[in-house]
Amino acid sequence: MKLIKKQWLFPIFAFLLLQVVFVLMEFTGWIPRLREIDGNLFGTITDTPLFKEWFNFYDTPFFNLFTVFFGVLVIINIIVSLLFKKVKVF
């Protein structure tokens, strides 16, 4: 049986694992003690209406920011790997 090797499968699985970890952390309340993000660039980004209305997956704004950031990276990785896939000669 031939193993299917896709470059974009690992980032998707890593993203999904990260989402499971975020959900478990929100559910159990074991959220790491992070510095307050209010007043800096990340706080400004999470206070925008885009993050408050559209990308409000979790109660913790830091998790929402990471989810969107890594989601964009995964989408870019998939597009690049599909556009520039290596052509095998043999």
GROMACS .gro file of C-alpha atoms in nm:
model
   90
    1MET     CA    1   0.000   0.000   0.000
    2LYS     CA    2   0.143   0.331  -0.106
    3LEU     CA    3   0.165   0.600   0.158
    4ILE     CA    4   0.016   0.930   0.055
    5LYS     CA    5   0.263   1.210   0.117
    6LYS     CA    6   0.117   1.556   0.111
    7GLN     CA    7   0.317   1.846   0.245
    8TRP     CA    8   0.012   2.028   0.367
    9LEU     CA    9  -0.128   1.748   0.585
   10PHE     CA   10   0.116   1.797   0.874
   11PRO     CA   11   0.033   2.168   0.924
   12ILE     CA   12  -0.339   2.088   0.922
   13PHE     CA   13  -0.294   1.818   1.186
   14ALA     CA   14  -0.076   2.050   1.395
   15PHE     CA   15  -0.341   2.324   1.367
   16LEU     CA   16  -0.616   2.084   1.471
   17LEU     CA   17  -0.409   1.960   1.764
   18LEU     CA   18  -0.353   2.320   1.872
   19GLN     CA   19  -0.729   2.379   1.859
   20VAL     CA   20  -0.792   2.073   2.075
   21VAL     CA   21  -0.539   2.200   2.328
   22PHE     CA   22  -0.704   2.545   2.329
   23VAL     CA   23  -1.050   2.393   2.379
   24LEU     CA   24  -0.925   2.175   2.665
   25MET     CA   25  -0.752   2.472   2.827
   26GLU     CA   26  -1.069   2.683   2.800
   27PHE     CA   27  -1.286   2.398   2.929
   28THR     CA   28  -1.069   2.313   3.229
   29GLY     CA   29  -0.963   2.669   3.308
   30TRP     CA   30  -0.594   2.583   3.292
   31ILE     CA   31  -0.503   2.889   3.092
   32PRO     CA   32  -0.137   2.990   3.124
   33ARG     CA   33  -0.065   3.314   3.303
   34LEU     CA   34   0.013   3.548   3.022
   35ARG     CA   35   0.100   3.911   3.049
   36GLU     CA   36  -0.188   4.140   2.980
   37ILE     CA   37  -0.203   4.224   2.613
   38ASP     CA   38  -0.397   4.545   2.667
   39GLY     CA   39  -0.215   4.854   2.552
   40ASN     CA   40   0.026   4.693   2.307
   41LEU     CA   41  -0.001   4.584   1.945
   42PHE     CA   42  -0.167   4.249   2.020
   43GLY     CA   43  -0.420   4.417   2.246
   44THR     CA   44  -0.502   4.667   1.975
   45ILE     CA   45  -0.551   4.388   1.722
   46THR     CA   46  -0.777   4.187   1.952
   47ASP     CA   47  -0.987   4.495   2.032
   48THR     CA   48  -1.080   4.551   1.669
   49PRO     CA   49  -1.440   4.471   1.568
   50LEU     CA   50  -1.304   4.203   1.334
   51PHE     CA   51  -1.176   4.000   1.629
   52LYS     CA   52  -1.466   4.082   1.859
   53GLU     CA   53  -1.739   3.985   1.612
   54TRP     CA   54  -1.593   3.749   1.351
   55PHE     CA   55  -1.301   3.567   1.513
   56ASN     CA   56  -1.437   3.518   1.861
   57PHE     CA   57  -1.380   3.144   1.900
   58TYR     CA   58  -1.257   3.146   2.260
   59ASP     CA   59  -1.305   3.358   2.571
   60THR     CA   60  -0.933   3.429   2.585
   61PRO     CA   61  -0.831   3.691   2.326
   62PHE     CA   62  -0.479   3.545   2.308
   63PHE     CA   63  -0.618   3.212   2.184
   64ASN     CA   64  -0.827   3.391   1.921
   65LEU     CA   65  -0.520   3.578   1.797
   66PHE     CA   66  -0.312   3.258   1.777
   67THR     CA   67  -0.593   3.072   1.601
   68VAL     CA   68  -0.624   3.333   1.328
   69PHE     CA   69  -0.246   3.373   1.293
   70PHE     CA   70  -0.178   3.001   1.260
   71GLY     CA   71  -0.485   2.951   1.041
   72VAL     CA   72  -0.354   3.210   0.794
   73LEU     CA   73  -0.011   3.043   0.798
   74VAL     CA   74  -0.164   2.701   0.727
   75ILE     CA   75  -0.369   2.839   0.437
   76ILE     CA   76  -0.062   3.010   0.289
   77ASN     CA   77   0.137   2.686   0.329
   78ILE     CA   78  -0.132   2.484   0.150
   79ILE     CA   79  -0.152   2.732  -0.137
   80VAL     CA   80   0.226   2.744  -0.179
   81SER     CA   81   0.262   2.366  -0.164
   82LEU     CA   82  -0.014   2.317  -0.422
   83LEU     CA   83   0.121   2.582  -0.658
   84PHE     CA   84   0.485   2.481  -0.638
   85LYS     CA   85   0.465   2.106  -0.599
   86LYS     CA   86   0.762   1.915  -0.726
   87VAL     CA   87   0.717   1.723  -1.047
   88LYS     CA   88   0.877   1.379  -1.037
   89VAL     CA   89   1.066   1.279  -1.347
   90PHE     CA   90   1.078   0.907  -1.274
   0.00000   0.00000   0.00000
